[in-house]
PDB file of C-alpha atoms and ligand atoms in Angstrom:
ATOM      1  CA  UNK A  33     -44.481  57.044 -24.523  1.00  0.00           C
ATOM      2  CA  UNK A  34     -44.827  59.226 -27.359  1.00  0.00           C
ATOM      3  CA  UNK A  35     -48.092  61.383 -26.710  1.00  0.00           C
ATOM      4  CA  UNK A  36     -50.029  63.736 -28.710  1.00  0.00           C
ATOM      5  CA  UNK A  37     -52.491  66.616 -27.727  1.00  0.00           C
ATOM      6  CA  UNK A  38     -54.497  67.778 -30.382  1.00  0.00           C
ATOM      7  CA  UNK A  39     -56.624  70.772 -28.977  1.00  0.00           C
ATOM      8  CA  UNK A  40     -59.327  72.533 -30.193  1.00  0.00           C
ATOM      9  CA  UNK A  41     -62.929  73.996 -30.048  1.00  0.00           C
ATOM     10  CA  UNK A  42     -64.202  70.969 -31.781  1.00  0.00           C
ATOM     11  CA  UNK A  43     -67.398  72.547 -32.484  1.00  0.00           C
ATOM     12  CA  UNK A  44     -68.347  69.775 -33.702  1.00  0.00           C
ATOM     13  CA  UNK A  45     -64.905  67.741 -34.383  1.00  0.00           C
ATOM     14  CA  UNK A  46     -65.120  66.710 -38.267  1.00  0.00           C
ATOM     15  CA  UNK A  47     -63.209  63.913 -40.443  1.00  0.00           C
ATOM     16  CA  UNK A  48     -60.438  66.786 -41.027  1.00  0.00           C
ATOM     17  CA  UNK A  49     -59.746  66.682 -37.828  1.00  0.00           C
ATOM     18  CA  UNK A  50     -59.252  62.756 -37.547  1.00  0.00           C
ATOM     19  CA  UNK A  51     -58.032  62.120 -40.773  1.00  0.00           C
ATOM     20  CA  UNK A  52     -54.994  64.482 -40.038  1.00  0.00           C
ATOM     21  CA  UNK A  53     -54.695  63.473 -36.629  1.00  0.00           C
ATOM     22  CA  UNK A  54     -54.222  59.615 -37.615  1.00  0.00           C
ATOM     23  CA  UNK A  55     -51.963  60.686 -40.421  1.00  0.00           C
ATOM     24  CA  UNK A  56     -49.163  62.708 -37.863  1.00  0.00           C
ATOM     25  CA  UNK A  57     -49.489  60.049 -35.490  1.00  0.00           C
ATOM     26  CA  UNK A  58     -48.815  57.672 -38.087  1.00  0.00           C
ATOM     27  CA  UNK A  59     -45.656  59.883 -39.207  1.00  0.00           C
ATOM     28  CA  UNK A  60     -44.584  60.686 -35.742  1.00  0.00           C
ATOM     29  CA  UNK A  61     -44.902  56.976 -34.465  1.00  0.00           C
ATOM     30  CA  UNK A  62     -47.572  58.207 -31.502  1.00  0.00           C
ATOM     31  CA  UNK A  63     -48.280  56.181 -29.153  1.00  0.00           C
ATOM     32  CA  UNK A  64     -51.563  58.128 -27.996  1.00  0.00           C
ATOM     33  CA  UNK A  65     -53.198  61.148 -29.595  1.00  0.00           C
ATOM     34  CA  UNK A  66     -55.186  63.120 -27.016  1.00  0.00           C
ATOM     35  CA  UNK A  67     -57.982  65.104 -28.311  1.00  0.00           C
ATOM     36  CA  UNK A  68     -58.694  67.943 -25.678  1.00  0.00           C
ATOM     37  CA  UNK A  69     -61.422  70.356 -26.572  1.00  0.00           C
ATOM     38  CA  UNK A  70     -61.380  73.918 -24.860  1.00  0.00           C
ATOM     39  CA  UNK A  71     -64.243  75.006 -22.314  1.00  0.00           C
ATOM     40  CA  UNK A  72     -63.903  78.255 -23.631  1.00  0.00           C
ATOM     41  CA  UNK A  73     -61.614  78.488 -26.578  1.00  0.00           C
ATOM     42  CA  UNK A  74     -58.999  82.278 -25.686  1.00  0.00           C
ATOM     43  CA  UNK A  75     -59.007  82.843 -29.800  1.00  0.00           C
ATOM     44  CA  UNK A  76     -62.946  82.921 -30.185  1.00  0.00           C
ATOM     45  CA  UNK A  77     -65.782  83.865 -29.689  1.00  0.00           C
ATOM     46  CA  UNK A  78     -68.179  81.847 -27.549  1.00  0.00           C
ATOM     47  CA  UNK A  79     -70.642  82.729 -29.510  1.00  0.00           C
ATOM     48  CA  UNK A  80     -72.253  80.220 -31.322  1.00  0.00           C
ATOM     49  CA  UNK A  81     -70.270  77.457 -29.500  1.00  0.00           C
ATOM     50  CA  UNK A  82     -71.778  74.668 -28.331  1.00  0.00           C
ATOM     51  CA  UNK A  83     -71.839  73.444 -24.289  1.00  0.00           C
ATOM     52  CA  UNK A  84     -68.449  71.929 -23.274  1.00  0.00           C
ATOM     53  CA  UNK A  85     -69.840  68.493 -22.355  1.00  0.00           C
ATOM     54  CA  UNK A  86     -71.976  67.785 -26.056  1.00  0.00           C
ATOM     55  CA  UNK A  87     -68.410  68.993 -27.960  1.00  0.00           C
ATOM     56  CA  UNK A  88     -66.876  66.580 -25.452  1.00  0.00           C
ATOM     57  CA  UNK A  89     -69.303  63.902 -25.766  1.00  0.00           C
ATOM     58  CA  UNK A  90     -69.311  63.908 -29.660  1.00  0.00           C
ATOM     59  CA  UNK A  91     -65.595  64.064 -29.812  1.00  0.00           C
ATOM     60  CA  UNK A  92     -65.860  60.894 -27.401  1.00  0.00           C
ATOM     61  CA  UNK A  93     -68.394  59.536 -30.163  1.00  0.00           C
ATOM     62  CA  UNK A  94     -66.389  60.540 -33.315  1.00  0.00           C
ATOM     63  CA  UNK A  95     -62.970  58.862 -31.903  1.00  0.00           C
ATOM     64  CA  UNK A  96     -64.301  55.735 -30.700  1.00  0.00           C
ATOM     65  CA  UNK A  97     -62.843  52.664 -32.419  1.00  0.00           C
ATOM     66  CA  UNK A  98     -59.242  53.672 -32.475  1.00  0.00           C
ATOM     67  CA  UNK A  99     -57.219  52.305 -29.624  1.00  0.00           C
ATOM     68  CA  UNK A 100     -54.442  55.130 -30.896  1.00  0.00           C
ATOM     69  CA  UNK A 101     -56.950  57.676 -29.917  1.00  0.00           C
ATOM     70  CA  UNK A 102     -58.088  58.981 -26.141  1.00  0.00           C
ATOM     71  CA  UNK A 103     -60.363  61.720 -25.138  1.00  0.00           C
ATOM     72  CA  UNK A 104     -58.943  64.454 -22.302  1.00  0.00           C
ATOM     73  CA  UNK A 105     -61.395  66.633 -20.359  1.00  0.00           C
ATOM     74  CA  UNK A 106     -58.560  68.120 -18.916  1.00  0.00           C
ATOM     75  CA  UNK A 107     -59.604  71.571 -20.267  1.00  0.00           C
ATOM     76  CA  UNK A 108     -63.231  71.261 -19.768  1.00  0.00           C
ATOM     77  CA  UNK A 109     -62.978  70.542 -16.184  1.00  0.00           C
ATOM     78  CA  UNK A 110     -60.800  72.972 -15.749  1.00  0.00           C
ATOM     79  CA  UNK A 111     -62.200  76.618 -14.536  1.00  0.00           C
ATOM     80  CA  UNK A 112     -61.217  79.853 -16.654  1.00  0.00           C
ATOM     81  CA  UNK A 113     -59.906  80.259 -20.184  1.00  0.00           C
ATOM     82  CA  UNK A 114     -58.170  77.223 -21.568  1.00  0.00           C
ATOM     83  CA  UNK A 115     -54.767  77.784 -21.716  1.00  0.00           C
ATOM     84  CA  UNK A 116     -52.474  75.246 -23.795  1.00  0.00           C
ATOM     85  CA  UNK A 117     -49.489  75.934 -21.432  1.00  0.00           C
ATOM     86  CA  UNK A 118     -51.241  75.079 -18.861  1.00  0.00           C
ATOM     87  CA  UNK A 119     -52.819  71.768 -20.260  1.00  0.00           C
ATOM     88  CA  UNK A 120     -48.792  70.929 -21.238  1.00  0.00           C
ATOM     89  CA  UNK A 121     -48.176  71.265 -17.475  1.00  0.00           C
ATOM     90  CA  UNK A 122     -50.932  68.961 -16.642  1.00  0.00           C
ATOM     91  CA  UNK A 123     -49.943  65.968 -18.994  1.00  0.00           C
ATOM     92  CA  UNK A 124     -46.240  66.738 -18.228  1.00  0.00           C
ATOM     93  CA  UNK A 125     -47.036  66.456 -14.234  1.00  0.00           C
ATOM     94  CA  UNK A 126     -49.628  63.770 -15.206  1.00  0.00           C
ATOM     95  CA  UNK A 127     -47.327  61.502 -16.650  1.00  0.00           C
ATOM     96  CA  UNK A 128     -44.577  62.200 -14.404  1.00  0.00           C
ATOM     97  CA  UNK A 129     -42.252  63.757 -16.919  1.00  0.00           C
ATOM     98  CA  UNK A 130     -42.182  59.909 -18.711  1.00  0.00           C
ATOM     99  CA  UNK A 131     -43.736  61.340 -22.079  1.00  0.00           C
ATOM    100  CA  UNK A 132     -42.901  63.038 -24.664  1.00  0.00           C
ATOM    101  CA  UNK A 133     -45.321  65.495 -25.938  1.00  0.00           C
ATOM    102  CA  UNK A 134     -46.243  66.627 -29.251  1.00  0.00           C
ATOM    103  CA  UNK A 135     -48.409  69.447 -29.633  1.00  0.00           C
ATOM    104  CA  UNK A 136     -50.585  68.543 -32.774  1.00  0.00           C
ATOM    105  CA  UNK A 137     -52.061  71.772 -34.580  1.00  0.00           C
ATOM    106  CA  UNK A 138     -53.012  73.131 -38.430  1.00  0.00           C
ATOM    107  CA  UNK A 139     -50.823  75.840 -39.889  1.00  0.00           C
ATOM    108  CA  UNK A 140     -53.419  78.409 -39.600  1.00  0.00           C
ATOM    109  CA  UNK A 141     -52.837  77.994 -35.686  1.00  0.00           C
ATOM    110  CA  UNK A 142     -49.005  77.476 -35.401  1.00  0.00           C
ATOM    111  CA  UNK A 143     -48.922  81.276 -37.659  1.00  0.00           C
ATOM    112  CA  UNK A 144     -50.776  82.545 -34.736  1.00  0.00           C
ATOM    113  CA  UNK A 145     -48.113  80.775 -32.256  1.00  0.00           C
ATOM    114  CA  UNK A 146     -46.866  83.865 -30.858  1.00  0.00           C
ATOM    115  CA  UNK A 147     -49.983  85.279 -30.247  1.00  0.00           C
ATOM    116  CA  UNK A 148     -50.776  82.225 -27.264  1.00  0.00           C
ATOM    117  CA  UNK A 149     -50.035  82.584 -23.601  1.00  0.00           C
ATOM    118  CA  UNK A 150     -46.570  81.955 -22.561  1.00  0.00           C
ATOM    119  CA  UNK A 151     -45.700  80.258 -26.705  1.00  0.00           C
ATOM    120  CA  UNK A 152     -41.691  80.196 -26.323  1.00  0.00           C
ATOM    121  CA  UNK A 153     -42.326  78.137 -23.143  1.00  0.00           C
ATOM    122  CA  UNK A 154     -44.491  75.794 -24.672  1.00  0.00           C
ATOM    123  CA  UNK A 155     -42.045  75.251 -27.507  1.00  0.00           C
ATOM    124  CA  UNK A 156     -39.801  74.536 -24.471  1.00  0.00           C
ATOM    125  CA  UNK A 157     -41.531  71.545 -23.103  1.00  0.00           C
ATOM    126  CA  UNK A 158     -43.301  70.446 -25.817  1.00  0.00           C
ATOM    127  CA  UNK A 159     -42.463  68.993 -29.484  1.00  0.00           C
ATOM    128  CA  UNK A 160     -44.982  70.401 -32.411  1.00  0.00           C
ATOM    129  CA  UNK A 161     -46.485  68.799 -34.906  1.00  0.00           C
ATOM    130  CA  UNK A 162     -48.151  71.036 -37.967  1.00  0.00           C
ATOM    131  CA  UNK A 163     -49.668  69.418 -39.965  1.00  0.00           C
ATOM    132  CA  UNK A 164     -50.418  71.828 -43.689  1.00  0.00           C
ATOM    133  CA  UNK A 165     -52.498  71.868 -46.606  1.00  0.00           C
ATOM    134  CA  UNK A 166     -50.561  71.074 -49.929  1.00  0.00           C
ATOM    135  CA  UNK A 167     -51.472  74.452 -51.049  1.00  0.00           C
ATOM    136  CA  UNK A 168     -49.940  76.415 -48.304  1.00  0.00           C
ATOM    137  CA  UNK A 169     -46.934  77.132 -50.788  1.00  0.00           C
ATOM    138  CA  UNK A 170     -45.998  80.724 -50.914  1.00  0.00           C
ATOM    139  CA  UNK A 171     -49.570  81.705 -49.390  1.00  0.00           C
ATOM    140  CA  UNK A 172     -49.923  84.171 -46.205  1.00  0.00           C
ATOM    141  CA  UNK A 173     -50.114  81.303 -43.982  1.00  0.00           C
ATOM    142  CA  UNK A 174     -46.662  80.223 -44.971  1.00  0.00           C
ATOM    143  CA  UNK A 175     -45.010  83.573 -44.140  1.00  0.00           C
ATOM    144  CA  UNK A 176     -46.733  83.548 -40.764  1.00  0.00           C
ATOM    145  CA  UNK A 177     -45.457  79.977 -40.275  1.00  0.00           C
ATOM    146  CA  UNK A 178     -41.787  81.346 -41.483  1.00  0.00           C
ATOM    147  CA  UNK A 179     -41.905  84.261 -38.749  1.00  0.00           C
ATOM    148  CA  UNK A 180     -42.615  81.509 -35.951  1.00  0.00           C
ATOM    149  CA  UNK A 181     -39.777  79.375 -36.759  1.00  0.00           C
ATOM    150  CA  UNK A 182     -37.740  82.155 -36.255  1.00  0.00           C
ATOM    151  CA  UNK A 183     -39.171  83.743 -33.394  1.00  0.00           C
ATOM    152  CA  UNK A 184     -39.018  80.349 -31.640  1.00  0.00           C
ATOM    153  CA  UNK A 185     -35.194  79.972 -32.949  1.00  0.00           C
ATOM    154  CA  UNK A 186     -35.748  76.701 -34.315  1.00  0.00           C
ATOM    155  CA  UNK A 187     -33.274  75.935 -37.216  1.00  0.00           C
ATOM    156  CA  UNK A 188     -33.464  73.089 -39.945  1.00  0.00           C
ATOM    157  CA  UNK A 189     -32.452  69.566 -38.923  1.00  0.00           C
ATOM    158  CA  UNK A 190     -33.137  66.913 -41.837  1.00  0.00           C
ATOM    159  CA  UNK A 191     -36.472  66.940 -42.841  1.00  0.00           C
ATOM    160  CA  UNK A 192     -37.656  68.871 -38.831  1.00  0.00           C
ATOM    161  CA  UNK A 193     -36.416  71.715 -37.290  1.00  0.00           C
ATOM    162  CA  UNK A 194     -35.257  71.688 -33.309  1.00  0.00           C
ATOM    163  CA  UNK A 195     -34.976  74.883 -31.005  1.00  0.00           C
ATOM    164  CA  UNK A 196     -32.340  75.668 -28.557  1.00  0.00           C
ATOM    165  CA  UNK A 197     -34.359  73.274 -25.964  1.00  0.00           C
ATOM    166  CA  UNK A 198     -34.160  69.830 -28.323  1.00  0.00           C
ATOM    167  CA  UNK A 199     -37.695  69.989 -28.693  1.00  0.00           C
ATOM    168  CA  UNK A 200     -38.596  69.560 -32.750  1.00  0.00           C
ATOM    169  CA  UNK A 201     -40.739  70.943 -35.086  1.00  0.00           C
ATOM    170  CA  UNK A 202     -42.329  68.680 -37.700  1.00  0.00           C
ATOM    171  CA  UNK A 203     -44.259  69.814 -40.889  1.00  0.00           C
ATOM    172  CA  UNK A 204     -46.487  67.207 -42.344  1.00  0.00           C
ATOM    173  CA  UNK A 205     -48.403  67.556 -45.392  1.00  0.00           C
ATOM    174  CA  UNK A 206     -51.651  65.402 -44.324  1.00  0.00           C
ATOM    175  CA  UNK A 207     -54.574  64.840 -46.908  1.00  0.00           C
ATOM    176  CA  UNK A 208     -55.764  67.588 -46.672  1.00  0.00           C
ATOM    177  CA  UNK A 209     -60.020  67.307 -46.228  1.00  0.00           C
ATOM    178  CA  UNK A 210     -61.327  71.006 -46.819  1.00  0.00           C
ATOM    179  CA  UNK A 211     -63.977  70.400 -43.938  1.00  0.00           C
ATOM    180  CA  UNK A 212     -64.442  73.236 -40.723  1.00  0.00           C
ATOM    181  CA  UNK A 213     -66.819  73.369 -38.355  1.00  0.00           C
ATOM    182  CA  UNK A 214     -67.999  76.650 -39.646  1.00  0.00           C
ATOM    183  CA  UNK A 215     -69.398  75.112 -42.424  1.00  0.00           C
ATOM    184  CA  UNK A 216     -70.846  72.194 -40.783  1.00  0.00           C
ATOM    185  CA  UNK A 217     -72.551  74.946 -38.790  1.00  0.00           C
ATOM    186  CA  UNK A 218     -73.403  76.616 -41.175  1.00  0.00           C
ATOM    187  CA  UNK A 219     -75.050  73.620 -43.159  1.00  0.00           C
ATOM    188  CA  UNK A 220     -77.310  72.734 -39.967  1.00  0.00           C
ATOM    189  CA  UNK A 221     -78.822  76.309 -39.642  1.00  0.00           C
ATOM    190  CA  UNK A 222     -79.666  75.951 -43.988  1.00  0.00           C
ATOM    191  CA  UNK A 223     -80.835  72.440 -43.164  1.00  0.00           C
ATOM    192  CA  UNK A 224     -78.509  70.712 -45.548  1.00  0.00           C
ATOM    193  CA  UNK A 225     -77.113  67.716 -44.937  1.00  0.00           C
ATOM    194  CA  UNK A 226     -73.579  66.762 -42.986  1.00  0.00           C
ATOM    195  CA  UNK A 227     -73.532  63.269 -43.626  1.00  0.00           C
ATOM    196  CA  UNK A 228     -70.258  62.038 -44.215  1.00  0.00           C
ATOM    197  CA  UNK A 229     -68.398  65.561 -43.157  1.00  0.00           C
ATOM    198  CA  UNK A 230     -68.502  64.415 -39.959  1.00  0.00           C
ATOM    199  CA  UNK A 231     -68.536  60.604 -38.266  1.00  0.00           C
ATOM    200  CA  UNK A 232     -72.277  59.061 -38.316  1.00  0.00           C
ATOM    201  CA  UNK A 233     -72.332  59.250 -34.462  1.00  0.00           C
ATOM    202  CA  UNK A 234     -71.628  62.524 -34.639  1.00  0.00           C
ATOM    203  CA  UNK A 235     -74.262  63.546 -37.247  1.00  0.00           C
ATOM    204  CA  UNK A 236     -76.904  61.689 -35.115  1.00  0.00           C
ATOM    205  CA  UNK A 237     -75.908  63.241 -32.094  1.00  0.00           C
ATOM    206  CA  UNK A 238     -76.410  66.633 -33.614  1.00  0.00           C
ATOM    207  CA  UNK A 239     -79.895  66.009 -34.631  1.00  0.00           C
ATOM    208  CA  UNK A 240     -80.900  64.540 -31.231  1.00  0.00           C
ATOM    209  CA  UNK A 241     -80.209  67.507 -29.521  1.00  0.00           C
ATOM    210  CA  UNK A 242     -80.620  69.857 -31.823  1.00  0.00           C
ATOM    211  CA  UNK A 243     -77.102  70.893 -31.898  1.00  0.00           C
ATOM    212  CA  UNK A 244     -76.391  74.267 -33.789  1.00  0.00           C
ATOM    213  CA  UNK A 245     -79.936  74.967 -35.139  1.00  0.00           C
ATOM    214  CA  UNK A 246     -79.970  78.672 -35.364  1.00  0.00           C
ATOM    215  CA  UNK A 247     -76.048  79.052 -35.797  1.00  0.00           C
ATOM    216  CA  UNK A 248     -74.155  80.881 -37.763  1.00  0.00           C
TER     217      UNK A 248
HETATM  218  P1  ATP B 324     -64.081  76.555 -36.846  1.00  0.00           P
HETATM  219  O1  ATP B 324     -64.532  76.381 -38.267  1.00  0.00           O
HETATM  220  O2  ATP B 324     -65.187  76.639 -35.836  1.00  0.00           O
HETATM  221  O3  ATP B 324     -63.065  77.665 -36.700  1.00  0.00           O
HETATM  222  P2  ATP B 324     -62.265  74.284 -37.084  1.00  0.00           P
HETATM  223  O4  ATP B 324     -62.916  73.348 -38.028  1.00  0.00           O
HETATM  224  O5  ATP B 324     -61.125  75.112 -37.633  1.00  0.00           O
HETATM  225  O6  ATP B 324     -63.338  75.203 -36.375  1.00  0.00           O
HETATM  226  P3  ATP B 324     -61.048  73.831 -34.492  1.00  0.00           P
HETATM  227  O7  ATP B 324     -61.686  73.006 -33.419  1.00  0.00           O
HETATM  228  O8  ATP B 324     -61.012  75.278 -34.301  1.00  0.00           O
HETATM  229  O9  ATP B 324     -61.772  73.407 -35.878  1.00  0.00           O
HETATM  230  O10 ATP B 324     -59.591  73.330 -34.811  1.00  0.00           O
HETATM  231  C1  ATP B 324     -58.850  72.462 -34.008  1.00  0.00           C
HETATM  232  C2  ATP B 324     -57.551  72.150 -34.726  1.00  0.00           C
HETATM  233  O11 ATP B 324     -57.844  71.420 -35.938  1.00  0.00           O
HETATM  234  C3  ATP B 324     -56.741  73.374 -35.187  1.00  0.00           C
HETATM  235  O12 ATP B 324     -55.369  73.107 -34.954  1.00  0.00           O
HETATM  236  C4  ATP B 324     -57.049  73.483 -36.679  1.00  0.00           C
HETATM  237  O13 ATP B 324     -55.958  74.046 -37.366  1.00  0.00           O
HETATM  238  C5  ATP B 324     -57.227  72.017 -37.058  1.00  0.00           C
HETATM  239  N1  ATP B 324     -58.130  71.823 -38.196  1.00  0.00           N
HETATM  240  C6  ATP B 324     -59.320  72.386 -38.415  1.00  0.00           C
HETATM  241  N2  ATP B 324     -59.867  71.956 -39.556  1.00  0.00           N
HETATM  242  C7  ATP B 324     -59.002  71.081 -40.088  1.00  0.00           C
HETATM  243  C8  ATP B 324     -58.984  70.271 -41.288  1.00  0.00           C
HETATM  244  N3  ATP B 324     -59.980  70.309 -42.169  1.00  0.00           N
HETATM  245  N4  ATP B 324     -57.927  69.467 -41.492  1.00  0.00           N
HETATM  246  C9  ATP B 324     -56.908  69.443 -40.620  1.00  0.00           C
HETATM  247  N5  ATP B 324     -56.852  70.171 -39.485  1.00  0.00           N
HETATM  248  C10 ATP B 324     -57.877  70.978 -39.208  1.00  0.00           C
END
């Protein structure tokens, strides 16, 4: 089985990330895409972010519907800071070493690589999958990206790149939807609207509880 974990804050997940999700499965030929959100994400700040189990139960709502698509609480349930290594571990031990994993992320996150805990051993066990905006050309985030591949010592094979390990490196240039969940946020505090940035479930799950009301 080819697997996918796509993890995040999800604060609230958004149609950017499940439109680029289904597009790198698509290109990778995934059998499963695992959406994982963080109980308590190491690269921010917990302020302003919601309560593990309404980020877990909208990304629940917001994936429903495709069978390609499965909701982990692995990180959630897990105590402590949420550690990707450590959630590669679980699905590796998990699936008794019968998957292949591919770590799904944006290119903001795999310029930052080096910065996660134990990165050259989770390009080790784990394929990645990065999926960029058309614009990243020349931009910052493409010079970060650049630094990674060679810190990792991946080298160019055909249209991916593989390390010393085997594992690959895919770039795919999704459709890109310029949504965040900072500005989905930030719309709810104004009391705009954030229909159709985010699935309907989702939107109406926000307003029952009175999801990010006074956030920022
Ligand atoms: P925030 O605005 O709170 O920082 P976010 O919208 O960036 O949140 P995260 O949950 O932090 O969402 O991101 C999870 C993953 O989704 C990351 O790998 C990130 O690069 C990617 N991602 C975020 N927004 C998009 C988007 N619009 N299209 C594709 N990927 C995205």
């Amino acid at each position: 089985m080819r697997i996918g974990l796509f993890g995040g804050s999800f604060n609230p997940i958004h149609l950017g990330h499940l439109r680029a999700a289904e597009e790198d499965r698509e290109t990778l030929g995934l059998d499963l895409v695992y959406f994982i959100p963080a109980a308590s994400p190491p690269h921010k700040p917990s302020d302003g972010l919601a309560p593990a189990e309404h980020r877990l139960a909208m990304v629940r709502l917001g994936t429903k519907g495709n069978r390609h698509f499965m909701v982990s609480d692995a990180e959630v349930r897990r105590s402590g800071r949420s550690y990707t290594i450590d959630t590669i571990h679980y699905f590796l031990s998990s699936t008794r070493g019968h998957s292949e994993l591919f770590l799904i992320m944006g290119g903001d996150q795999f310029a930052e690589l080096e910065t996660w805990k134990e990165a050259e051993e989770i390009t080790r066990l784990a394929n990645l999958v990065v999926h960029t905006r058309p614009a990243e050309g020349a931009g910052g985030a493409d010079q970060g990206a650049l630094a990674a591949l060679k810190r990792f010592g991946y080298s160019r094979l055909e249209d991916y790149f593989v390390n010393p390990s085997g594992h690959t490196l895919t770039f795919v240039a999704t459709t890109f939807l310029p949504v965040s969940a900072t500005l989905i946020r930030r719309k709810i505090a104004a009391h705009q609207s954030i229909r159709y940035l985010v699935p309907g479930d989702v939107a109406d799950y926000i307003e029952r509880h009175a999801l990010y009301q006074g956030a920022r």
